[in-house]
mmCIF file of C-alpha atoms in Angstrom:
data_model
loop_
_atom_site.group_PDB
_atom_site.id
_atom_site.type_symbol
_atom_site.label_atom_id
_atom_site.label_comp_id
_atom_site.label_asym_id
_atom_site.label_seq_id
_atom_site.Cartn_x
_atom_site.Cartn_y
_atom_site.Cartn_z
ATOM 1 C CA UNK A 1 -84.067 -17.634 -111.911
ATOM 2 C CA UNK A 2 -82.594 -17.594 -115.233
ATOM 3 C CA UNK A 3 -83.588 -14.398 -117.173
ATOM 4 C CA UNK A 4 -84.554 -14.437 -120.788
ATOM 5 C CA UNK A 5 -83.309 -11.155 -122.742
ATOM 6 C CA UNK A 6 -86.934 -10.407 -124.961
ATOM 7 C CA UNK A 7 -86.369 -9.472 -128.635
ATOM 8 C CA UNK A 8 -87.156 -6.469 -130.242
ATOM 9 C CA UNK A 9 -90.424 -6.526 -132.397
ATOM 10 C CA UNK A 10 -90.454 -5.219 -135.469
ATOM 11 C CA UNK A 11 -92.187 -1.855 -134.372
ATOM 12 C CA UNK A 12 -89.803 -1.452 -132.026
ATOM 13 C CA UNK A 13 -86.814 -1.844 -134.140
ATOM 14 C CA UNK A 14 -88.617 0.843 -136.556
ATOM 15 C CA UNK A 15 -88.603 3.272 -133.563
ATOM 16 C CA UNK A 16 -85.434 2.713 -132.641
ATOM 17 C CA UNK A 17 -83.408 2.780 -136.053
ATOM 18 C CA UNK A 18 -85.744 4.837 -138.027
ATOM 19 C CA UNK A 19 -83.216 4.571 -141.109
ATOM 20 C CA UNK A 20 -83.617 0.743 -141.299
ATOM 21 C CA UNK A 21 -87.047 0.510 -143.099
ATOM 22 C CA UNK A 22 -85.793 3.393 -145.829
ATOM 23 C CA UNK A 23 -82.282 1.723 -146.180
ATOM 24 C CA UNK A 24 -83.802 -1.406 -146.589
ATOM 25 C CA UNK A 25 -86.651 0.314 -149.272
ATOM 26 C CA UNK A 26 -83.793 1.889 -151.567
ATOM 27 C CA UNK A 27 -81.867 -2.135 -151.762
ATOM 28 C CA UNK A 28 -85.077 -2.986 -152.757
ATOM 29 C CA UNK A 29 -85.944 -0.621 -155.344
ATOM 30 C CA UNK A 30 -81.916 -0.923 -156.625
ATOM 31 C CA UNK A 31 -82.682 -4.773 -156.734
ATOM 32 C CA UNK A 32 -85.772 -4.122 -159.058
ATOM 33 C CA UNK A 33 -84.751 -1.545 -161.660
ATOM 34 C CA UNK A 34 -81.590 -2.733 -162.045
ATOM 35 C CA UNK A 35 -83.647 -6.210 -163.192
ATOM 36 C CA UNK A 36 -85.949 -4.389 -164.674
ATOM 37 C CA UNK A 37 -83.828 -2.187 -167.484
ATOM 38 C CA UNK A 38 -80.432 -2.688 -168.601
ATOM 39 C CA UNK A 39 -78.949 0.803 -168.408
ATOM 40 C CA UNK A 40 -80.000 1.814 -163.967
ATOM 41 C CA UNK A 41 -76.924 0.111 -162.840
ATOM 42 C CA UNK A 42 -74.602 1.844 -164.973
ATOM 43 C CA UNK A 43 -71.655 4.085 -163.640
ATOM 44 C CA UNK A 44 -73.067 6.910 -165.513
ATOM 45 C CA UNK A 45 -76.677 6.694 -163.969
ATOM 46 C CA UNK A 46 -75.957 6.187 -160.555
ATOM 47 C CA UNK A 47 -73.792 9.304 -160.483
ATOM 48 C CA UNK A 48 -76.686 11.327 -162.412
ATOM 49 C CA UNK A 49 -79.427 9.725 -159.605
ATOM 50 C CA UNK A 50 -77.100 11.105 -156.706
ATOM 51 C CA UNK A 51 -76.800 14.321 -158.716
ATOM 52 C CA UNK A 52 -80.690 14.728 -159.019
ATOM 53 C CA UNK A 53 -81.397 14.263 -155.193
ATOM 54 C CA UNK A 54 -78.484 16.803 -154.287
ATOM 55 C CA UNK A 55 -80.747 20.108 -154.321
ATOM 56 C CA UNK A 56 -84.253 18.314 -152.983
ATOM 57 C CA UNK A 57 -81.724 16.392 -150.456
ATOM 58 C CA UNK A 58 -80.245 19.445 -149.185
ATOM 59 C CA UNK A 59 -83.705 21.398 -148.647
ATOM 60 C CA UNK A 60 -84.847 18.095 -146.907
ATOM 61 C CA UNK A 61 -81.849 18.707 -144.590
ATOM 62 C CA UNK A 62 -83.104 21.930 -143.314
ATOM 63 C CA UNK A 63 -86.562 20.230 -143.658
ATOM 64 C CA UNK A 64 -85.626 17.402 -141.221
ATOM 65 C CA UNK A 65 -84.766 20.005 -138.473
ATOM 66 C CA UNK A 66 -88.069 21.514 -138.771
ATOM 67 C CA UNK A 67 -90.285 18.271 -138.474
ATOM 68 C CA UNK A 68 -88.230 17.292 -135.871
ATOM 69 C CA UNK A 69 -89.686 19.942 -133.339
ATOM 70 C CA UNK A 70 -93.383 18.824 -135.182
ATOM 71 C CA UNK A 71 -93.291 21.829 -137.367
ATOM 72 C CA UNK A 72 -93.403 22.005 -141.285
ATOM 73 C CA UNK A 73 -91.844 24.333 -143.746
ATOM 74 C CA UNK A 74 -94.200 25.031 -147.301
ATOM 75 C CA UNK A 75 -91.746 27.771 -148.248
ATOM 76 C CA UNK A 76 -88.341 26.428 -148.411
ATOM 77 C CA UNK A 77 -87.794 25.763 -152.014
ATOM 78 C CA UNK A 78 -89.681 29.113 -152.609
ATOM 79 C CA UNK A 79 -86.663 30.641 -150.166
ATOM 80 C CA UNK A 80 -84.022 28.905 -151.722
ATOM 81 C CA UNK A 81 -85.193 29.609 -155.597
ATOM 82 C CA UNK A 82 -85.285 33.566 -154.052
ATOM 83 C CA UNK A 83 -81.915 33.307 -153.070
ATOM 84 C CA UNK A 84 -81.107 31.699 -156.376
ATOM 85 C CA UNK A 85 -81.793 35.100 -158.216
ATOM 86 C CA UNK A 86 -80.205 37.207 -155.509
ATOM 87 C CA UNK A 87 -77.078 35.314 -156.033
ATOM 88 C CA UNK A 88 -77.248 35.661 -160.360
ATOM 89 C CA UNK A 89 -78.171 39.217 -159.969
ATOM 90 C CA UNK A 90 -75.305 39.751 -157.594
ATOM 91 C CA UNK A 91 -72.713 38.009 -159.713
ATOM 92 C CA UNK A 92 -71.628 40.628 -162.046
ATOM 93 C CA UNK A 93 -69.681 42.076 -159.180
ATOM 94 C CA UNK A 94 -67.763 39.774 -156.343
ATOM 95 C CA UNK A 95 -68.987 36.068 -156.390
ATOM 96 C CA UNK A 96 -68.585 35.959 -152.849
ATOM 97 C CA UNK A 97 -70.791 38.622 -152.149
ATOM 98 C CA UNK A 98 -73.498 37.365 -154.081
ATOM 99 C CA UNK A 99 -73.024 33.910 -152.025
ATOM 100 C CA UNK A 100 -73.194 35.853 -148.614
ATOM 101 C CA UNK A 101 -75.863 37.794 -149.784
ATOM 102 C CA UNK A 102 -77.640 34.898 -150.858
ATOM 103 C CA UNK A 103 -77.475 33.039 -148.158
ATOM 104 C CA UNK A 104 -78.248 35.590 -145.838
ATOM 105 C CA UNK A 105 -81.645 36.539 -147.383
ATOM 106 C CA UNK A 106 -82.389 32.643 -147.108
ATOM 107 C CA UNK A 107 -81.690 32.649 -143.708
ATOM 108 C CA UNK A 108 -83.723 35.891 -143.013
ATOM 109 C CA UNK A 109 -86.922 34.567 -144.500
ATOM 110 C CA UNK A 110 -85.973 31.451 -142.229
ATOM 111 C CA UNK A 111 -85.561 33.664 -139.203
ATOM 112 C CA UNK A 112 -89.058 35.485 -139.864
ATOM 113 C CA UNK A 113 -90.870 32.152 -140.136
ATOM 114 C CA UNK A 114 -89.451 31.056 -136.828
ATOM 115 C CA UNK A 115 -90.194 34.586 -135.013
ATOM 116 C CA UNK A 116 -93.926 34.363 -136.165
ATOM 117 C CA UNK A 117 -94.046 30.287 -135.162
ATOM 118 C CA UNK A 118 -92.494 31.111 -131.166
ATOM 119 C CA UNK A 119 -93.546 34.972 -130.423
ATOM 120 C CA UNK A 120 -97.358 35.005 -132.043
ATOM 121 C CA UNK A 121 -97.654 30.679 -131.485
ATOM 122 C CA UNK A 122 -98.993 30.872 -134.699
ATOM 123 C CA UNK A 123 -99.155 26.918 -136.430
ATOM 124 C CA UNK A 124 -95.904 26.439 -138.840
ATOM 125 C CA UNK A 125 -98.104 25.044 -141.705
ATOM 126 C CA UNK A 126 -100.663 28.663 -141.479
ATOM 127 C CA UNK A 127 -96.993 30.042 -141.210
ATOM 128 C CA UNK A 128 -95.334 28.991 -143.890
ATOM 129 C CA UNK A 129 -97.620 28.499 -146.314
ATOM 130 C CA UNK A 130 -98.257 32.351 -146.286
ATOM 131 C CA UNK A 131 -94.289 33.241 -146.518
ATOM 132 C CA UNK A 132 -94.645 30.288 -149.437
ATOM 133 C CA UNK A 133 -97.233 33.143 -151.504
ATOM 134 C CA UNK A 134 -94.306 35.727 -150.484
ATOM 135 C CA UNK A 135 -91.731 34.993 -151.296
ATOM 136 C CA UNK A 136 -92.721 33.051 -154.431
ATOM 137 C CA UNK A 137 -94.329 36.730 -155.713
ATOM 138 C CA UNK A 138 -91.311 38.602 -154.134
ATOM 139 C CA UNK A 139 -89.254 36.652 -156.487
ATOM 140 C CA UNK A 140 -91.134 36.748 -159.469
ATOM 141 C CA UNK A 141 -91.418 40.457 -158.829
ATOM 142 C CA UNK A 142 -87.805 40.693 -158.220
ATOM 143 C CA UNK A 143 -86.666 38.853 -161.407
ATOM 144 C CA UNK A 144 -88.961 40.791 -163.710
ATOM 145 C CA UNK A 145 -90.263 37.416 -165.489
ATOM 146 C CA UNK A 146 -86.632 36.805 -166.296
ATOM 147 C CA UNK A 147 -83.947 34.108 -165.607
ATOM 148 C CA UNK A 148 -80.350 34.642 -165.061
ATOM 149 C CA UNK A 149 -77.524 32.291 -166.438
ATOM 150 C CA UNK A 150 -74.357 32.029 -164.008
ATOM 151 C CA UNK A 151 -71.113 32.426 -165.221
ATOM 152 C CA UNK A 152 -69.376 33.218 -161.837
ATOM 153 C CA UNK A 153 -66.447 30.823 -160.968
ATOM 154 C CA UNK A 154 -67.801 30.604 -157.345
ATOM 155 C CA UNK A 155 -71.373 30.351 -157.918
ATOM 156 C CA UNK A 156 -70.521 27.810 -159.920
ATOM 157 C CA UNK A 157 -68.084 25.989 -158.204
ATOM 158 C CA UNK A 158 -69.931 22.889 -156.529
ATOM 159 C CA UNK A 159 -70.912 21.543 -160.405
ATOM 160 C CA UNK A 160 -67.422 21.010 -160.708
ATOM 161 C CA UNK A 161 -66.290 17.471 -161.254
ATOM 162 C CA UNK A 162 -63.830 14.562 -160.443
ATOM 163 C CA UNK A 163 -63.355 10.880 -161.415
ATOM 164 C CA UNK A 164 -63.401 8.378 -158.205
ATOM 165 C CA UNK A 165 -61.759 5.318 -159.129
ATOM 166 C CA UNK A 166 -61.232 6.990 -162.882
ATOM 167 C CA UNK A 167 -65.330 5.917 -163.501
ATOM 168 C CA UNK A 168 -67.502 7.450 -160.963
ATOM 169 C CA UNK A 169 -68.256 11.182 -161.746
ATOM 170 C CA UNK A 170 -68.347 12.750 -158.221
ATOM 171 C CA UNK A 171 -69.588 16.641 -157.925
ATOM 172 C CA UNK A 172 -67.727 19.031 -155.211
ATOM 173 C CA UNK A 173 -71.383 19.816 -154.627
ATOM 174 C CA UNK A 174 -71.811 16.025 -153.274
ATOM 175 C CA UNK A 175 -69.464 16.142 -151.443
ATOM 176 C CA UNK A 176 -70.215 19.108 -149.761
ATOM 177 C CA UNK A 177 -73.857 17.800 -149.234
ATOM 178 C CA UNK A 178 -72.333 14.673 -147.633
ATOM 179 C CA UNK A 179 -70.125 16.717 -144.933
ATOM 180 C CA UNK A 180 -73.737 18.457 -144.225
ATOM 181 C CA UNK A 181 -75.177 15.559 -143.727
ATOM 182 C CA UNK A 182 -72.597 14.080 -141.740
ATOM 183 C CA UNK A 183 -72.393 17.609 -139.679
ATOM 184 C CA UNK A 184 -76.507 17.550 -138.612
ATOM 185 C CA UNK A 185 -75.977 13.935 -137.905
ATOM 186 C CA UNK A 186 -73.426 15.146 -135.490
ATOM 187 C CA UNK A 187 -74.352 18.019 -133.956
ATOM 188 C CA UNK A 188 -78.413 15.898 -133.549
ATOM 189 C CA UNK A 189 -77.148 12.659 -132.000
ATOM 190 C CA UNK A 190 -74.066 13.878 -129.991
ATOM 191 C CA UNK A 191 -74.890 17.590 -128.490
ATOM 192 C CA UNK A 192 -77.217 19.724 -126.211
ATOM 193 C CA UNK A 193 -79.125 21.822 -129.084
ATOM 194 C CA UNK A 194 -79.671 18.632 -130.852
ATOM 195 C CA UNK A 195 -81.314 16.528 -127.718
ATOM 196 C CA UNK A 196 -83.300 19.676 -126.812
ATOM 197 C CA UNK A 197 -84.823 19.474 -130.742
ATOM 198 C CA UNK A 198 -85.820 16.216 -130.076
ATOM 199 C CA UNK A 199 -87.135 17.139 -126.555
ATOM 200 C CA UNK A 200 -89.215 19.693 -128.145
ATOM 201 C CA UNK A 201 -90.725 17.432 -131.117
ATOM 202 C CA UNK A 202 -91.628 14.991 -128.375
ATOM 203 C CA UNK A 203 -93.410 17.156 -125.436
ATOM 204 C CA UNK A 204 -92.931 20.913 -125.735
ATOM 205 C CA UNK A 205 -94.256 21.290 -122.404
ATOM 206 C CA UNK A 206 -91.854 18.359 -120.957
ATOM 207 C CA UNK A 207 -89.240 20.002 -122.288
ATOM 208 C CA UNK A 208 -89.782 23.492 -120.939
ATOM 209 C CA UNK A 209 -89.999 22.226 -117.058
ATOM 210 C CA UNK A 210 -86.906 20.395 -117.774
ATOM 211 C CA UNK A 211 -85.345 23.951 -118.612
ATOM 212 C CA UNK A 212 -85.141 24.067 -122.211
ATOM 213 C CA UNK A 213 -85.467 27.048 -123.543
ATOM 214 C CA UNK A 214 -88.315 26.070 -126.399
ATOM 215 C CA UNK A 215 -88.557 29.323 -127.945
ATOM 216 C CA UNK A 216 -85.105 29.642 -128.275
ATOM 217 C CA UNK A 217 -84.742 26.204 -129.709
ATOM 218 C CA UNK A 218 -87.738 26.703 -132.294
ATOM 219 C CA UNK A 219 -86.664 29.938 -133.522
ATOM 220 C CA UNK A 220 -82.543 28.438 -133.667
ATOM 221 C CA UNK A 221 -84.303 25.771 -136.164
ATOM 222 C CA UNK A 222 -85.995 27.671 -138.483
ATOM 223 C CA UNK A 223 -82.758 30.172 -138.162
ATOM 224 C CA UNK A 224 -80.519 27.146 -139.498
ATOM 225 C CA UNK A 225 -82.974 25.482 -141.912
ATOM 226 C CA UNK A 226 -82.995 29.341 -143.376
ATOM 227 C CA UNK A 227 -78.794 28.933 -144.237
ATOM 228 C CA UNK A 228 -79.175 25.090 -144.971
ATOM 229 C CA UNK A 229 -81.957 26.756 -147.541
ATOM 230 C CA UNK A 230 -78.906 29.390 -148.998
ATOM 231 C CA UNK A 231 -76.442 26.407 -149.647
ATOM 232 C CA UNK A 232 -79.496 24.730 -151.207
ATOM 233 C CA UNK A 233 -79.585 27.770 -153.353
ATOM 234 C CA UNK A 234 -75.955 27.501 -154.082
ATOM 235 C CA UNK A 235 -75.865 23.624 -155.160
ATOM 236 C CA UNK A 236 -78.759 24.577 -157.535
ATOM 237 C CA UNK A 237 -76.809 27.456 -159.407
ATOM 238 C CA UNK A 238 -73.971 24.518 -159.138
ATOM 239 C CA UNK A 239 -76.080 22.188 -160.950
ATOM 240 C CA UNK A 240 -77.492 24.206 -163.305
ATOM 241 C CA UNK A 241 -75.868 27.670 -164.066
ATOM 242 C CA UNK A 242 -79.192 29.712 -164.569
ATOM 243 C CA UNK A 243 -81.456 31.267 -161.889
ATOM 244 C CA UNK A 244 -84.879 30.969 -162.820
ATOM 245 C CA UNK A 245 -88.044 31.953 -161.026
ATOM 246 C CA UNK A 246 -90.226 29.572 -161.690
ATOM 247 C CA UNK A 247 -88.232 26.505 -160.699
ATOM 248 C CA UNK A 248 -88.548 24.550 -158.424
ATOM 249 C CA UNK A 249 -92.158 24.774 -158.238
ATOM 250 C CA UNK A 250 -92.715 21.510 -156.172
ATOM 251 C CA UNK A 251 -89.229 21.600 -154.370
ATOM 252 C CA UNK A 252 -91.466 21.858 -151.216
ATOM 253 C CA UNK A 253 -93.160 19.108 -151.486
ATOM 254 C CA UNK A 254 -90.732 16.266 -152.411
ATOM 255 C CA UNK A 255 -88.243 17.572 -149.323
ATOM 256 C CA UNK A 256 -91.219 16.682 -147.264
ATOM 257 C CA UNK A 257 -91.706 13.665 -148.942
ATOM 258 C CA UNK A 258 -88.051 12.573 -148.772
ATOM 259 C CA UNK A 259 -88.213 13.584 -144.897
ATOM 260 C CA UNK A 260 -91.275 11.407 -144.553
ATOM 261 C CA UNK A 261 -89.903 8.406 -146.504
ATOM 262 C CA UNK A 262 -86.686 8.391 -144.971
ATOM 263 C CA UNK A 263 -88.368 7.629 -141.083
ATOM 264 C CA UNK A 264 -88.657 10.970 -139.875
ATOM 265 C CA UNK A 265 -92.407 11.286 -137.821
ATOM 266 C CA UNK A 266 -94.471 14.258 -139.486
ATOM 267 C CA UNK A 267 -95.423 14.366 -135.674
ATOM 268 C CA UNK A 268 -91.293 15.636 -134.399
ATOM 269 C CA UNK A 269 -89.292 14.200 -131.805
ATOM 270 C CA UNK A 270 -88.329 10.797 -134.018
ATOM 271 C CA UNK A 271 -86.062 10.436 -136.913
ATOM 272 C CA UNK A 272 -82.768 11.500 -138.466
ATOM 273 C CA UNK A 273 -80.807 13.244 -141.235
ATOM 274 C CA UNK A 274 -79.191 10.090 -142.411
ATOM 275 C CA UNK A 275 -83.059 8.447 -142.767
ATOM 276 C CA UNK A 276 -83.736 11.965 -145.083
ATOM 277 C CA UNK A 277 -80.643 10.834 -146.883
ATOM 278 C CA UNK A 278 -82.156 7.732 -148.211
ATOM 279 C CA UNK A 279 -85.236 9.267 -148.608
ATOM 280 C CA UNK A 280 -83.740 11.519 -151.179
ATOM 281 C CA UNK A 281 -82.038 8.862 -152.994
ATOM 282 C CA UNK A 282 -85.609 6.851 -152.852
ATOM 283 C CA UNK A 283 -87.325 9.387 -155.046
ATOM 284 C CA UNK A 284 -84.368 10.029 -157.116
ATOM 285 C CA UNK A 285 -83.806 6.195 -157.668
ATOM 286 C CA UNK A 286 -87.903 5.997 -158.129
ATOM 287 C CA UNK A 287 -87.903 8.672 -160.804
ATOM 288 C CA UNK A 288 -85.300 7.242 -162.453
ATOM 289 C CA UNK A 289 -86.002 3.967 -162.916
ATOM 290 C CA UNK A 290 -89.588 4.672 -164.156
ATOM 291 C CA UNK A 291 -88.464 7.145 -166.524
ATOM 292 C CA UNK A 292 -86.275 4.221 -168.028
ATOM 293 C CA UNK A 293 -88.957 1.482 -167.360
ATOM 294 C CA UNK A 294 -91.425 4.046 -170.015
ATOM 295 C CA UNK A 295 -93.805 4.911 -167.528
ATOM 296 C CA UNK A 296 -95.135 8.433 -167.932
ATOM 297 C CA UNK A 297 -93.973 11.087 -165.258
ATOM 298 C CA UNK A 298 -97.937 11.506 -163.942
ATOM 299 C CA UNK A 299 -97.416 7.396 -162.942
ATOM 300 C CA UNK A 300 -94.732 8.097 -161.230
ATOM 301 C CA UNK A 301 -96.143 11.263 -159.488
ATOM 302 C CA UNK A 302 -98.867 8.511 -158.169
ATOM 303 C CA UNK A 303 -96.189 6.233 -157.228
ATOM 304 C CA UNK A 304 -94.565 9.012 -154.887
ATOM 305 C CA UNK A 305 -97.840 9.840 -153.458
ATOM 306 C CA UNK A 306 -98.488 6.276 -152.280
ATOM 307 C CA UNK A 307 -95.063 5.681 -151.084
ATOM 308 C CA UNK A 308 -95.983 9.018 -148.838
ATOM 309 C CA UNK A 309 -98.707 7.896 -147.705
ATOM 310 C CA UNK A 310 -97.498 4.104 -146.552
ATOM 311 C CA UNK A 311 -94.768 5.777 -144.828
ATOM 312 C CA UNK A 312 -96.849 7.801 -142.556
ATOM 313 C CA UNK A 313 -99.025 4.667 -141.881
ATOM 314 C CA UNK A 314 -96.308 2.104 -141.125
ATOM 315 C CA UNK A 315 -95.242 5.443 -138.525
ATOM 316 C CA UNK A 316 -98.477 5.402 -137.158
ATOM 317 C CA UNK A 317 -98.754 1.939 -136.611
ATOM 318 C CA UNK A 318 -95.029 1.751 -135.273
ATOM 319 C CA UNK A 319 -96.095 4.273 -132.728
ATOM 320 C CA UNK A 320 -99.558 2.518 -131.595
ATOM 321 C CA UNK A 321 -97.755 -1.293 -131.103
ATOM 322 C CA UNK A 322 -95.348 0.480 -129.179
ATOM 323 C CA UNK A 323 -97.202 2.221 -126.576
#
């Protein structure tokens, strides 16, 4: 008896290559805008889109690792804008100092999250969204109302710039957010700690009796998000030489949304960091090309929201056909 291979469905292939659906999204929205205006396709502008998703990419790094284990974090552009200031305060001494310091505190506030999430079982979102009032008054307490410009050679070291190909302007700070990518791709797909994420996004319970440790695991998360957090801080001072206190104010929210557009299940144990980087160039490409289409930045706001919100659905649906 001859035996006929079946073919994937569509929900199935979503499941299983979570990246797909985003990958194929960003062609898309490419296709359009660069119909749509004359100037998206430039050299110029694709180097300034990248640029604009580095800092909300990187915090959706540390972002992804969270959801993963079907937590959230509300407070991690409110860490990394903390460790912005510690760094500019810091910098009229050593500049590597200030960057250790930096990311330290980041990955303190990180570590504190994940000891109240395993020891007191307390829900990430109740969590979080308390360090998220905080730390965003620790910092505007800390900076005294006042921003900080940067003039240290090593704070300001990934806005430094190269030509690939003599034409594409390429930041050390991409670069360095591509290796990080590249690196939690790794160390998810192809060791222990990363299966045992996934393990405890899927069934904490299943996980435990198969002799993870979960709290161990949980806490290690929220640990490395916190440093992931520090470089964010780091690529922002890169970017833009000044540490302010009142930026980033919605950082939070578009790492989650990048997370969630790029495949990753608000409900853990399905996903990746390469989906979050397309979801990061989605809302950069998004912004973009509305701003140069004329549509007014509260449009595109809605846009976002809706793209959200069809993301989660087509998840939710994936998840039902395949059970």
């Amino acid at each position: 008896m001859t035996v006929t291979a079946r073919r994937p469905g569509v929900s199935e292939l979503v499941l299983r290559y979570p990246a797909l659906g985003p990958a194929f999204a960003l062609l898309l929205a490419v296709v359009v805008f660069s119909l749509a205006t004359d100037t998206f396709l430039n050299v110029d502008n694709i180097s300034l889109v990248v640029a604009q998703s580095l800092v909300v990419g990187t915090l959706a790094l540390g972002q992804t690792l969270i959801i993963l284990t079907a937590g959230i974090d509300l407070a991690n552009a409110a860490i990394m804008v903390f460790g912005t200031l510690l760094m500019a305060k810091l910098a009229g001494g050593s500049g590597l100092v200030a960057l250790v310091a930096g990311v330290v505190l980041c990955a303190f506030f990180g570590a504190v999250s994940g000891g109240l999430v395993t020891s007191l079982r307390l829900p990430p979102f109740i969590v979080t969204l308390g360090m998220l009032t905080v730390v965003a008054a620790s910092s505007r307490i800390f900076a005294a109302g006042q921003s900080f410009p940067v003039t240290d050679g090593l704070l300001g070291a990934l806005g430094r710039h190269f030509y690939l190909f003599g034409q594409i302007e390429v930041t050390v700070g991409m670069v360095l957010g591509l290796v990080m990518f590249l690196v939690a791709w790794y160390v998810l797909g192809r060791t222990a700690w990363g299966r045992h994420v996934y393990a405890l996004g899927n069934d904490p319970e299943a996980a435990r009796l198969t002799g993870i440790h979960v709290n161990r695991t949980r806490f290690s998360v929220y640990l490395v998000a916190g440093v992931i957090y520090g470089i964010a801080a780091w690529q922002a001072i890169g970017r833009i030489p000044n540490a302010d206190p009142n930026a980033f104010q919605t950082g939070n929210l578009d790492s989650i949304t990048a997370v969630v557009i790029g495949g990753t299940s608000l409900f853990g144990g399905r996903g990746g960091v390469l989906g979050t980087l397309v979801g990061a160039l989605i809302v950069s490409v998004l912004r973009s090309g509305l701003t140069q289409a004329g549509i007014d930045n509260l449009y595109q706001d809605v846009a976002t929201g809706i793209l959200v919100i069809v993301a989660v659905a087509l998840d939710q649906l994936a998840r039902r056909r395949s059970r």
